[in-house]
mmCIF file of N, CA and C in Angstrom:
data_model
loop_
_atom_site.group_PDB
_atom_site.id
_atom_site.type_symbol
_atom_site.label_atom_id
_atom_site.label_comp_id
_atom_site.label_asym_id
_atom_site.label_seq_id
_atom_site.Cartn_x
_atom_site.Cartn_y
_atom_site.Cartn_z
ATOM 1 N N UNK A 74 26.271 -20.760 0.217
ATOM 2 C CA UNK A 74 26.692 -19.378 0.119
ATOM 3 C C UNK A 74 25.699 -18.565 -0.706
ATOM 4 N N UNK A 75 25.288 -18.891 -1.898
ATOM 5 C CA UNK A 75 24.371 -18.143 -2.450
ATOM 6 C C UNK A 75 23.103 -18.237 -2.062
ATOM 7 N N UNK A 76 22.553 -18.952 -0.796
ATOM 8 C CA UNK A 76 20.964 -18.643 -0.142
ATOM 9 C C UNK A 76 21.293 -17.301 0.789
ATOM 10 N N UNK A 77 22.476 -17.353 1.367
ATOM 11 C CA UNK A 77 23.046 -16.314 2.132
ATOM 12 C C UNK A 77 23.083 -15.123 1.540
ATOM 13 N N UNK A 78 23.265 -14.971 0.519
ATOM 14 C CA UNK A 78 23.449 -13.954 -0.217
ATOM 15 C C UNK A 78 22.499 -13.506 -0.694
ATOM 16 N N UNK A 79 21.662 -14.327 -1.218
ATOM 17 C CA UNK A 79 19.530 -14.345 -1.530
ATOM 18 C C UNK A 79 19.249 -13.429 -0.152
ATOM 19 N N UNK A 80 19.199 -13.991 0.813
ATOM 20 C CA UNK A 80 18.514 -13.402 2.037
ATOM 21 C C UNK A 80 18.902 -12.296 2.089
ATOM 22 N N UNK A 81 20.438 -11.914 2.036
ATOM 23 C CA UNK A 81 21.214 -10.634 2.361
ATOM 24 C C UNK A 81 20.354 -9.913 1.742
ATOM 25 N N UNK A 82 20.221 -9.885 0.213
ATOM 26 C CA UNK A 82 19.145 -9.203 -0.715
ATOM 27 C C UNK A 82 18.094 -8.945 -0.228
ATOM 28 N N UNK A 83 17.607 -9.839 0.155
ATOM 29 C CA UNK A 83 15.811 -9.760 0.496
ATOM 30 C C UNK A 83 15.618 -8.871 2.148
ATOM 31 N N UNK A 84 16.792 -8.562 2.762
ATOM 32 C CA UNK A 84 16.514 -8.294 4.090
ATOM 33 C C UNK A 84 16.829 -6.668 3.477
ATOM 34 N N UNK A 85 18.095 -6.599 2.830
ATOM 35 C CA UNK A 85 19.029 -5.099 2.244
ATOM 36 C C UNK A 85 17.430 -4.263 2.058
ATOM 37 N N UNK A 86 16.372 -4.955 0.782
ATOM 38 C CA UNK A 86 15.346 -4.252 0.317
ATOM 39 C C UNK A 86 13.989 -4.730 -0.023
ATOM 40 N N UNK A 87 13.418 -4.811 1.510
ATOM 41 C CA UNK A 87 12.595 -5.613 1.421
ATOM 42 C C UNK A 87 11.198 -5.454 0.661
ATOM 43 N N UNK A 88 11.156 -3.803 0.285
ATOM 44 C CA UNK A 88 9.992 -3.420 -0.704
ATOM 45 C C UNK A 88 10.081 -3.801 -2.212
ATOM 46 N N UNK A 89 11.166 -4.329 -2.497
ATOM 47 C CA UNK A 89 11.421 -4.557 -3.982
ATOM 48 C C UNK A 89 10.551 -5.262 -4.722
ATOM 49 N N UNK A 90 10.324 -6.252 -3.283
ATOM 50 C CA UNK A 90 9.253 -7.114 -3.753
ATOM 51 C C UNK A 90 8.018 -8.013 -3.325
ATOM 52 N N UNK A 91 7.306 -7.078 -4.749
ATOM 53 C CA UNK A 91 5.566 -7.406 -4.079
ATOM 54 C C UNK A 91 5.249 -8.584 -4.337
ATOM 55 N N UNK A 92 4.209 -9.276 -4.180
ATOM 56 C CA UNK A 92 3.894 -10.428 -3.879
ATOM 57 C C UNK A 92 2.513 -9.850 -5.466
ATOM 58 N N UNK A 93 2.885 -10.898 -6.366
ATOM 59 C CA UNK A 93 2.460 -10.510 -7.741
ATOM 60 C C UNK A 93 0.445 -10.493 -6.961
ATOM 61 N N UNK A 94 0.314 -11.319 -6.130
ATOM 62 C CA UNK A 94 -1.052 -11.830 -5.514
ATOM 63 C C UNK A 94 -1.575 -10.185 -5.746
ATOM 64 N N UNK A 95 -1.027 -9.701 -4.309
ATOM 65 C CA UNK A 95 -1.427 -8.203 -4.245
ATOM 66 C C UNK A 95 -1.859 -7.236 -5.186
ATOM 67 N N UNK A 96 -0.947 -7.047 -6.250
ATOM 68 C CA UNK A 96 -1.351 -6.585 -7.562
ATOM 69 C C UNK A 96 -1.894 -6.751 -8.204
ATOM 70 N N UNK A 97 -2.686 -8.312 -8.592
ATOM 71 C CA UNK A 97 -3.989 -9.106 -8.693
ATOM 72 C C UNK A 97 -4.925 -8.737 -7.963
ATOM 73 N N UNK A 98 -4.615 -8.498 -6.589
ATOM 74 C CA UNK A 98 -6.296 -8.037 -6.000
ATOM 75 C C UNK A 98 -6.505 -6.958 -6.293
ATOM 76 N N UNK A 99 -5.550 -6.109 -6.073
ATOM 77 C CA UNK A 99 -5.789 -4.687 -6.250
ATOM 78 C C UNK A 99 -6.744 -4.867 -7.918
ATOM 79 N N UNK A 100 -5.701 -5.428 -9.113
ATOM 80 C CA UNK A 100 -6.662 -5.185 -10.664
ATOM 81 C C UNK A 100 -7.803 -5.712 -10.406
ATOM 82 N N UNK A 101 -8.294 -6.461 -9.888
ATOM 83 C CA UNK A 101 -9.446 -7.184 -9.662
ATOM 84 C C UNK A 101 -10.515 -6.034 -9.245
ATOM 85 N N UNK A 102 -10.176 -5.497 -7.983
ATOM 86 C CA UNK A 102 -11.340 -4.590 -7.295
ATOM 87 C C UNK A 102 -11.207 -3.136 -8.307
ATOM 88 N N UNK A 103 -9.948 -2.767 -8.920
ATOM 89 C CA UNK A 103 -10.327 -1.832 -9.913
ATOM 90 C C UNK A 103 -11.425 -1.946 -11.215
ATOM 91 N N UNK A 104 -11.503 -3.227 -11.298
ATOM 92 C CA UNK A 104 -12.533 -3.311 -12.158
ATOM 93 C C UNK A 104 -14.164 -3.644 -11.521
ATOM 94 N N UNK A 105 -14.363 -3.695 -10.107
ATOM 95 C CA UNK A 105 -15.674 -3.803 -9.618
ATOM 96 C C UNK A 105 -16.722 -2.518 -9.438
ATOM 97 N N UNK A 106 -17.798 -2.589 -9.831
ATOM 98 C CA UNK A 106 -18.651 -1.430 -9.980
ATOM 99 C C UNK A 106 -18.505 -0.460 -8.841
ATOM 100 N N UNK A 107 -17.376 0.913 -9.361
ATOM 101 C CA UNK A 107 -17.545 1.888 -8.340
ATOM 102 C C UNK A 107 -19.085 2.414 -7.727
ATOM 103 N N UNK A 108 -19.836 2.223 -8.755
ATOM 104 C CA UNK A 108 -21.680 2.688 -8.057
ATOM 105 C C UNK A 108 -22.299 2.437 -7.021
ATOM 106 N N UNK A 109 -21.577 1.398 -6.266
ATOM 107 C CA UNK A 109 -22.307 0.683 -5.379
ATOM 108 C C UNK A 109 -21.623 1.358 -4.170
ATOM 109 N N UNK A 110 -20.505 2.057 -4.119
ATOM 110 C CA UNK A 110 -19.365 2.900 -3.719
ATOM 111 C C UNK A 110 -19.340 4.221 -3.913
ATOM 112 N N UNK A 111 -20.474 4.939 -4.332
ATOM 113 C CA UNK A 111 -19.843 6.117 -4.964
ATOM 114 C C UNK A 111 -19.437 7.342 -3.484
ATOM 115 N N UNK A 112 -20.308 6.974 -2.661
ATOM 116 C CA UNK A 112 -20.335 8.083 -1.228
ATOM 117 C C UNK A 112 -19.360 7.711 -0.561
ATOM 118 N N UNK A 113 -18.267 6.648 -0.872
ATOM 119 C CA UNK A 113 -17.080 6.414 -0.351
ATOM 120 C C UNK A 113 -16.161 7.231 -0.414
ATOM 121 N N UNK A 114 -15.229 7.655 0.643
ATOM 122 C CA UNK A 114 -14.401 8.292 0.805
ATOM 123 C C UNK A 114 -13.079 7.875 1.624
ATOM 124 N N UNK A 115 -11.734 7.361 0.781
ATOM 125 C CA UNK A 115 -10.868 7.206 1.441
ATOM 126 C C UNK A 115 -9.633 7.796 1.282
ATOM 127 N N UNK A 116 -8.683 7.678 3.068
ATOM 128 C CA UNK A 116 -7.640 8.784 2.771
ATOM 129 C C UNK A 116 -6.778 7.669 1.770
ATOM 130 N N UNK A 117 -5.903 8.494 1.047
ATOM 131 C CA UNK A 117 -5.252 8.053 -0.280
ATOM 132 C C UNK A 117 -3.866 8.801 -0.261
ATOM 133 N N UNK A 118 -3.295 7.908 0.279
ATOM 134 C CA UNK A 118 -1.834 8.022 0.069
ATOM 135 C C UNK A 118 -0.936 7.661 -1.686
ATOM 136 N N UNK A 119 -0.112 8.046 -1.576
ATOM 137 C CA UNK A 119 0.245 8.772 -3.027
ATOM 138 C C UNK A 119 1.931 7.155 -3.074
ATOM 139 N N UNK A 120 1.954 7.362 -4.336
ATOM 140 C CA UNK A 120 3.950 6.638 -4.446
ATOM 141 C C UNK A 120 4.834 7.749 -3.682
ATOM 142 N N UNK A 121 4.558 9.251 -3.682
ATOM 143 C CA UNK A 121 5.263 10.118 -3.151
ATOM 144 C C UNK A 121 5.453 9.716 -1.276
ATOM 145 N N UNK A 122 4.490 10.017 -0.986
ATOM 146 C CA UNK A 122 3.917 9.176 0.493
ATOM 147 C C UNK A 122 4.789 7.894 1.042
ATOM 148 N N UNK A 123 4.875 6.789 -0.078
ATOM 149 C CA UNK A 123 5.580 5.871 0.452
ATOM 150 C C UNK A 123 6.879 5.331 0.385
ATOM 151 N N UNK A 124 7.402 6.877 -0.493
ATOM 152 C CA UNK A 124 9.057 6.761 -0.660
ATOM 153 C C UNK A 124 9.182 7.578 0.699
ATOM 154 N N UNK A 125 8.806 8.781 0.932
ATOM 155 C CA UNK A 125 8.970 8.942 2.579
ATOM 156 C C UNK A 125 8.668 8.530 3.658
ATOM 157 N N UNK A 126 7.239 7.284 3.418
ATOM 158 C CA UNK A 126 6.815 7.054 4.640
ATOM 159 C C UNK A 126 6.202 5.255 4.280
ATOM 160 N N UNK A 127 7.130 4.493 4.055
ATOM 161 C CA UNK A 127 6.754 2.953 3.655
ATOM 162 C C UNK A 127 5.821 2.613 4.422
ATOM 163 N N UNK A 128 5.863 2.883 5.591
ATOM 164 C CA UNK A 128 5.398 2.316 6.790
ATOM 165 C C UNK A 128 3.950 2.707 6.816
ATOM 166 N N UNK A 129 3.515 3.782 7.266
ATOM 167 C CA UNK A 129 2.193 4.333 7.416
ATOM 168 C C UNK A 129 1.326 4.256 6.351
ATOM 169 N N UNK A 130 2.114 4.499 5.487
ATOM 170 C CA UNK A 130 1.791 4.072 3.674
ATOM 171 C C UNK A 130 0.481 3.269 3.761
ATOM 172 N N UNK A 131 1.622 2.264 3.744
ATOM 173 C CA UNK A 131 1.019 0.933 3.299
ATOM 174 C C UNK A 131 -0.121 0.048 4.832
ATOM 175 N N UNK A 132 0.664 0.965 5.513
ATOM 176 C CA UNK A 132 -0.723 0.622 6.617
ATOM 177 C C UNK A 132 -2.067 1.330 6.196
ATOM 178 N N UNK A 133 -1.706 2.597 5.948
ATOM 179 C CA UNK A 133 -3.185 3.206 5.646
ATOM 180 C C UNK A 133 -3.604 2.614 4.374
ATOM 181 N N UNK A 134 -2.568 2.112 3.477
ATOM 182 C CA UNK A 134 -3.368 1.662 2.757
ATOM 183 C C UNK A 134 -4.053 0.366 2.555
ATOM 184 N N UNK A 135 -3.795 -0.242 3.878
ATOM 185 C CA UNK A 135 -4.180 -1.589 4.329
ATOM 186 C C UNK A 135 -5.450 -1.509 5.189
ATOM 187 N N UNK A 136 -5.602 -0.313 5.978
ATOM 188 C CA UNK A 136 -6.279 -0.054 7.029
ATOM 189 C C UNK A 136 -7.726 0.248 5.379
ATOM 190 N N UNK A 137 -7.071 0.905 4.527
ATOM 191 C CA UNK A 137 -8.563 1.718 3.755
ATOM 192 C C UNK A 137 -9.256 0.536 3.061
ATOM 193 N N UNK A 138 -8.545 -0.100 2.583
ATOM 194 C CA UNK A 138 -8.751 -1.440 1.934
ATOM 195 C C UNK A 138 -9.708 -2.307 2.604
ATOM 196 N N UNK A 139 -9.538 -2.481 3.991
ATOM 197 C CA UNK A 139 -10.846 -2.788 5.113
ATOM 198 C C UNK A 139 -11.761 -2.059 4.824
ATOM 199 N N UNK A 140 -11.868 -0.831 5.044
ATOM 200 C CA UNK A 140 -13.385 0.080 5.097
ATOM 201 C C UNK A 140 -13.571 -0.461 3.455
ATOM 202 N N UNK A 141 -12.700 -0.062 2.424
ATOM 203 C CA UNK A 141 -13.101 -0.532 1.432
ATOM 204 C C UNK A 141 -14.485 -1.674 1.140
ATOM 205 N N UNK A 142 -13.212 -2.865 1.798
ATOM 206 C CA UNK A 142 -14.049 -4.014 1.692
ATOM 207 C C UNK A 142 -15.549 -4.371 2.066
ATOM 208 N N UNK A 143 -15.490 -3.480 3.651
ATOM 209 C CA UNK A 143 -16.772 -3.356 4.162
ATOM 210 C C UNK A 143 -17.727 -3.006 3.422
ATOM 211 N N UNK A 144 -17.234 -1.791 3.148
ATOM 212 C CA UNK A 144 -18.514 -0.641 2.019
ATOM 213 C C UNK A 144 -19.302 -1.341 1.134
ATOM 214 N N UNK A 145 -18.230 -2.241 0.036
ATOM 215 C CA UNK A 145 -18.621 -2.704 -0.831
ATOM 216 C C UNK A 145 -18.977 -3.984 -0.230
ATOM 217 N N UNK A 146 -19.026 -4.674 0.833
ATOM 218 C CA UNK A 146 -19.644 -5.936 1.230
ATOM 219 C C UNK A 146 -18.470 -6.948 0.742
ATOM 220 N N UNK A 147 -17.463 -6.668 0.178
ATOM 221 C CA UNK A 147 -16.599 -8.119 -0.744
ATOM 222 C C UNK A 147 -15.745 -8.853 0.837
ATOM 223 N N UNK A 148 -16.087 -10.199 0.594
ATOM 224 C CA UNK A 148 -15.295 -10.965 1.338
ATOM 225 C C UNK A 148 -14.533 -12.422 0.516
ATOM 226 N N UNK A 149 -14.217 -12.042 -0.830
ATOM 227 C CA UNK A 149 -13.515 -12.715 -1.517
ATOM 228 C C UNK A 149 -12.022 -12.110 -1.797
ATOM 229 N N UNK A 150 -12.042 -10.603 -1.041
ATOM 230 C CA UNK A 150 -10.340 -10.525 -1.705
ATOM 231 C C UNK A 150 -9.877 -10.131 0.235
ATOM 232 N N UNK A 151 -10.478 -10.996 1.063
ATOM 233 C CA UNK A 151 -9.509 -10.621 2.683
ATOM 234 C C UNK A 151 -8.267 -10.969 2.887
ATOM 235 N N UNK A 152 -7.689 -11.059 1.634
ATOM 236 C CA UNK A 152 -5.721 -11.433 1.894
ATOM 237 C C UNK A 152 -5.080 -10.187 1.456
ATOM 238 N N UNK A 153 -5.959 -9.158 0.532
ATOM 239 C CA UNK A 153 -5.217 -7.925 0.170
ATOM 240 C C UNK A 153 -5.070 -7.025 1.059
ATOM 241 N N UNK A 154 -5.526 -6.935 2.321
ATOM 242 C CA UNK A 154 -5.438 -5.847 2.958
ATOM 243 C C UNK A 154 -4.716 -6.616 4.211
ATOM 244 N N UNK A 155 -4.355 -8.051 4.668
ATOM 245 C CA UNK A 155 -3.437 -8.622 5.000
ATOM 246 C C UNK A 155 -2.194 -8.625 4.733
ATOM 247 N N UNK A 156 -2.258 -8.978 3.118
ATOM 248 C CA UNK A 156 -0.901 -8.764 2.723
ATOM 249 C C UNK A 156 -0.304 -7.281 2.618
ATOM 250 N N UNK A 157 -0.964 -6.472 2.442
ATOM 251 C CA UNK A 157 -0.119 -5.134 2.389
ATOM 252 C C UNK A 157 0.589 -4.644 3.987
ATOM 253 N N UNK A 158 -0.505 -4.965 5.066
ATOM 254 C CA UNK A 158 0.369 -5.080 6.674
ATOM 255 C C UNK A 158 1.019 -6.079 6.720
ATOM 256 N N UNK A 159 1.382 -7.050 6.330
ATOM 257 C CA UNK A 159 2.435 -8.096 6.862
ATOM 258 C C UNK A 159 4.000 -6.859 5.808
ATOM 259 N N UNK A 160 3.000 -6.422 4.511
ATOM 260 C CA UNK A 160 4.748 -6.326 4.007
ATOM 261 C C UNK A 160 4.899 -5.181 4.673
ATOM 262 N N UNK A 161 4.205 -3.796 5.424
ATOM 263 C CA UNK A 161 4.508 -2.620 6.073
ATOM 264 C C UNK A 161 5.426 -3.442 6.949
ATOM 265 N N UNK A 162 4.822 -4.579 7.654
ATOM 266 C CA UNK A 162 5.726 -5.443 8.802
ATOM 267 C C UNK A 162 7.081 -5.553 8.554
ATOM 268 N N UNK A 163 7.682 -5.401 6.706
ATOM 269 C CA UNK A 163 9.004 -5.916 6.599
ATOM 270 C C UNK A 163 9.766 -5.154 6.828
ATOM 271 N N UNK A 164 9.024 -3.554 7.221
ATOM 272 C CA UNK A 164 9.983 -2.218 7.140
ATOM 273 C C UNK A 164 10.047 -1.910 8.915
ATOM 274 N N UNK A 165 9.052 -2.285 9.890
ATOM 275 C CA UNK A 165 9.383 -1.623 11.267
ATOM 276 C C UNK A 165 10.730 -2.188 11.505
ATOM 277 N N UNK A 166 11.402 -3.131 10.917
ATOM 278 C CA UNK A 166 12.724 -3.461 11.551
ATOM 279 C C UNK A 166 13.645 -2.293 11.566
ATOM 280 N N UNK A 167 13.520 -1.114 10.211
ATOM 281 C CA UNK A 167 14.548 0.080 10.652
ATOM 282 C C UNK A 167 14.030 0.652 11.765
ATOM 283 N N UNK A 168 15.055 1.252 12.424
ATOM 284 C CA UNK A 168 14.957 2.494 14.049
ATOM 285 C C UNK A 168 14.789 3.730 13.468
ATOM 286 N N UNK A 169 14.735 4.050 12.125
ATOM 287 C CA UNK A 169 13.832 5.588 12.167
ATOM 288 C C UNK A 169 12.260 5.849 11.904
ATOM 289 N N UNK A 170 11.669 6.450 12.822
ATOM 290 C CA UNK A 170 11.013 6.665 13.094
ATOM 291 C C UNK A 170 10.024 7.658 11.739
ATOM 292 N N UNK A 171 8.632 7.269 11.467
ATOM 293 C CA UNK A 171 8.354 8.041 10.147
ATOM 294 C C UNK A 171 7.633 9.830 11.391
ATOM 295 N N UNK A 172 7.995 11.076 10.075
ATOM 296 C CA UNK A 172 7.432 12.058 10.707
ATOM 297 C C UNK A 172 5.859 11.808 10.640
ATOM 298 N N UNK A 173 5.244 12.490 11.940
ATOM 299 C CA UNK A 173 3.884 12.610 11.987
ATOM 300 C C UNK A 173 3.035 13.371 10.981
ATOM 301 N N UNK A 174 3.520 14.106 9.919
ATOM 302 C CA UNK A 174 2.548 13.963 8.647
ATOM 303 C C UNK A 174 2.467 13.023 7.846
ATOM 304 N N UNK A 175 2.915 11.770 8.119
ATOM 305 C CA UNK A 175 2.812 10.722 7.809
ATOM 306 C C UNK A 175 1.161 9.602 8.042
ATOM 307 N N UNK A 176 0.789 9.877 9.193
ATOM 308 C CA UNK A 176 -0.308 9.459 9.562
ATOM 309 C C UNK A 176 -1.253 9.622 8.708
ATOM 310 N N UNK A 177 -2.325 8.280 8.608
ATOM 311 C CA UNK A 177 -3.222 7.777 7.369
ATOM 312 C C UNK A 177 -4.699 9.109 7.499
ATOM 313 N N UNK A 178 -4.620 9.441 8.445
ATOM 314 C CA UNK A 178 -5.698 10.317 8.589
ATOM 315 C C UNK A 178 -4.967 11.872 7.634
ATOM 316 N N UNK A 179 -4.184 12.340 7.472
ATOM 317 C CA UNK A 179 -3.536 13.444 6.896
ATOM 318 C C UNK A 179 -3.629 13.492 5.508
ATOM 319 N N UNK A 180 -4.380 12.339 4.649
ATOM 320 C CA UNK A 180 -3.955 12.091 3.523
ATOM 321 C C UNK A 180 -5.545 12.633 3.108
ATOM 322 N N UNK A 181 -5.511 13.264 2.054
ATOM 323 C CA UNK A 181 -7.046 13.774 1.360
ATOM 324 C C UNK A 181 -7.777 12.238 1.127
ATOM 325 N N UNK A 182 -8.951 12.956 1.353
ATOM 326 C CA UNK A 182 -9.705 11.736 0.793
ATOM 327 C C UNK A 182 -10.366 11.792 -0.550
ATOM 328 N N UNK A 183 -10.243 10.811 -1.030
ATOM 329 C CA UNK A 183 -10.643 10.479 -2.368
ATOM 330 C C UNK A 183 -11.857 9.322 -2.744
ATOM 331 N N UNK A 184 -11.875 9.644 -3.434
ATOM 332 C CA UNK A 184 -13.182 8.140 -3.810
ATOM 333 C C UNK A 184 -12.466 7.162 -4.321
ATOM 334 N N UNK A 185 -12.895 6.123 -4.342
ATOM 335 C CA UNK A 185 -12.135 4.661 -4.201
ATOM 336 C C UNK A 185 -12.210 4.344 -5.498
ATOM 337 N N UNK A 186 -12.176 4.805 -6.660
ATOM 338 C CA UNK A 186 -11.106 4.489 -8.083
ATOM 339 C C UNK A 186 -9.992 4.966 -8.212
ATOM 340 N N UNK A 187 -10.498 6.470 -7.426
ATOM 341 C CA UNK A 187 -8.748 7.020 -6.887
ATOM 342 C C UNK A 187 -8.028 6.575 -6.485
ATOM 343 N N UNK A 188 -8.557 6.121 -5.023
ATOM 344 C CA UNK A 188 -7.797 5.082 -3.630
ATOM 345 C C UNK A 188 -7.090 4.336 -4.741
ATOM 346 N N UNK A 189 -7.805 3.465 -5.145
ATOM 347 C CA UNK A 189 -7.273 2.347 -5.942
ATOM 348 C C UNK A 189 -6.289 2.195 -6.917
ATOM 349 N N UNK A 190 -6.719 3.346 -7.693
ATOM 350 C CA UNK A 190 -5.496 3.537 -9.152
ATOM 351 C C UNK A 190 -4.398 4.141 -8.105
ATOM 352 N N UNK A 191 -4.052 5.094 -7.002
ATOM 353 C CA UNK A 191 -3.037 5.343 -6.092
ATOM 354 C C UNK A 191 -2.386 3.825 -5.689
ATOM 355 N N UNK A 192 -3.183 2.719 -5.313
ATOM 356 C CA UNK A 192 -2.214 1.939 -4.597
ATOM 357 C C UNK A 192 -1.632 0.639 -5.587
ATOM 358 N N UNK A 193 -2.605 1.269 -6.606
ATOM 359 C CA UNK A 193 -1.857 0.342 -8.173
ATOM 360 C C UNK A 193 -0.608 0.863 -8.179
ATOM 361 N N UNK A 194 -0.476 2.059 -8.407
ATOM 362 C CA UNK A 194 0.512 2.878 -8.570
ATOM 363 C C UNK A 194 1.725 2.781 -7.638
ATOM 364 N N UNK A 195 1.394 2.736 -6.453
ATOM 365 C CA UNK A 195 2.302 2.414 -5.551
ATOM 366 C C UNK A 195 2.612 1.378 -5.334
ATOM 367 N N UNK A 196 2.204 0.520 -5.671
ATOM 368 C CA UNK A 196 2.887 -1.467 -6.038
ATOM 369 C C UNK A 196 3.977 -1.299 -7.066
ATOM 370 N N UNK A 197 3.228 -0.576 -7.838
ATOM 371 C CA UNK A 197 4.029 -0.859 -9.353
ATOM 372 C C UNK A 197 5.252 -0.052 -8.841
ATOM 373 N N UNK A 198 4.957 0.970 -8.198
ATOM 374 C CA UNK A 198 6.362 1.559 -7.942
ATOM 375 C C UNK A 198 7.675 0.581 -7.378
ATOM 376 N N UNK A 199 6.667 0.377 -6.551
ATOM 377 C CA UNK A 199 7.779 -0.136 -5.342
ATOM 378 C C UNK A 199 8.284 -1.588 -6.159
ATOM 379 N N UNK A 200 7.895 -2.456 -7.012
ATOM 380 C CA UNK A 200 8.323 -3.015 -7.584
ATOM 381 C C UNK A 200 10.016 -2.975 -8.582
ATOM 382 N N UNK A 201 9.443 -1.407 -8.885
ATOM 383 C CA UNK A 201 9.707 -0.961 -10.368
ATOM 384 C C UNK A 201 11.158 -0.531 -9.802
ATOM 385 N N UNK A 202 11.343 -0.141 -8.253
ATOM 386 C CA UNK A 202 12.039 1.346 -7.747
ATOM 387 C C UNK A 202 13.275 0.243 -7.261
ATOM 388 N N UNK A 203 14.344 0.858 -7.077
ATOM 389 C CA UNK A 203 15.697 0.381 -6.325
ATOM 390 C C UNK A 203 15.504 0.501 -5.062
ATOM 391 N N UNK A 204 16.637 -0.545 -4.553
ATOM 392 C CA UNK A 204 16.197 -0.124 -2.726
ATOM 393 C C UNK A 204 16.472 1.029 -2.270
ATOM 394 N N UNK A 205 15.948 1.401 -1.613
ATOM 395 C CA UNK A 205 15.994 2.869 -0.499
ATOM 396 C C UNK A 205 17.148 2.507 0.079
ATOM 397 N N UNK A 206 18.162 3.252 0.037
ATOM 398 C CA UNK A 206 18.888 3.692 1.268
ATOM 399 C C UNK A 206 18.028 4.902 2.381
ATOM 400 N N UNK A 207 18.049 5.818 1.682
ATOM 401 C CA UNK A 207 17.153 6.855 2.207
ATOM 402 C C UNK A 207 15.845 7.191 1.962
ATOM 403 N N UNK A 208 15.674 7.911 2.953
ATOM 404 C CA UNK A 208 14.049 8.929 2.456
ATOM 405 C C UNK A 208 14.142 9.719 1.829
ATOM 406 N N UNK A 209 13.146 9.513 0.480
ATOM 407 C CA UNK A 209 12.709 11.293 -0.366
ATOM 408 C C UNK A 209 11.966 12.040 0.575
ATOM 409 N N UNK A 210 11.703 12.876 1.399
ATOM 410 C CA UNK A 210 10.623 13.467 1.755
ATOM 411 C C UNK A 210 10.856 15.382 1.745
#
C-alpha cells in the first residue's frame, strides 16, 4: 500500500523532483570559462516561463543546452540536456495544451551565464515549489 501511494505522489507532481545529477551539471558548466563563449547567444527561458509553460520550458532549455554544448565543444556533461527532455517527458501526459508564446524561439536571448544562472534558477524552483494544480500565466 505505501509504494502505491509513493507512485500516486510521484505521478500527482512530477516536477517536484529533480534529479540532484541535473543541478550538478548545470553548477559545473556555471563555473566553465564563459570567454570561450562570449558571442553566444541563447533563448532563456525564465522560472516565470515554466510555471506557465513546464513543457516548452524545459525543452528549450534542453534544446539550448545542445547548442550550448556544441559552442563550447564539452562532451563530458551529454546527460544534462537528456535529462532535462526525459523530465519535460513527465509533463506531456496532461491534455492541456501550452499557449504558443510559449515556444523556445520567443524567449530573448541572452548570453550563456545568463542562460545558465536562469536554468539554475529554474531547478531550484521547481524543486523548492508545490505541485501545480494550475498554470500561473
Amino acid at each position: 500500500m505505501g509504494m502505491v501511494l509513493c507512485l500516486a505522489c510521484l505521478m500527482e507532481a512530477p516536477g517536484r523532483f529533480v534529479s540532484p545529477d541535473l543541478v550538478q551539471d548545470v553548477e559545473y558548466l556555471r563555473k566553465e570559462n564563459f570567454t570561450s563563449c562570449e558571442g553566444c547567444m541563447l533563448y532563456t527561458p525564465t522560472w516565470r516561463d515554466y510555471q506557465c509553460c513546464p513543457v516548452t520550458t524545459l525543452e528549450c532549455f534542453s534544446a539550448e543546452v545542445n547548442v550550448l554544448l556544441r559552442e563550447w565543444r564539452l562532451v563530458r556533461k551529454p546527460g544534462l540536456a537528456r535529462g532535462l527532455k526525459n523530465f519535460a517527458d513527465k509533463y506531456r501526459q496532461s491534455p492541456q495544451r501550452e499557449p504558443d508564446f510559449c515556444q523556445c524561439e520567443r524567449h530573448e536571448e541572452r548570453n550563456a551565464e545568463e542562460f545558465l544562472l536562469q536554468l539554475s534558477e529554474t531547478l531550484k524552483g521547481i524543486s523548492s515549489a508545490t505541485p501545480m494544480k494550475t498554470r500561473q500565466c
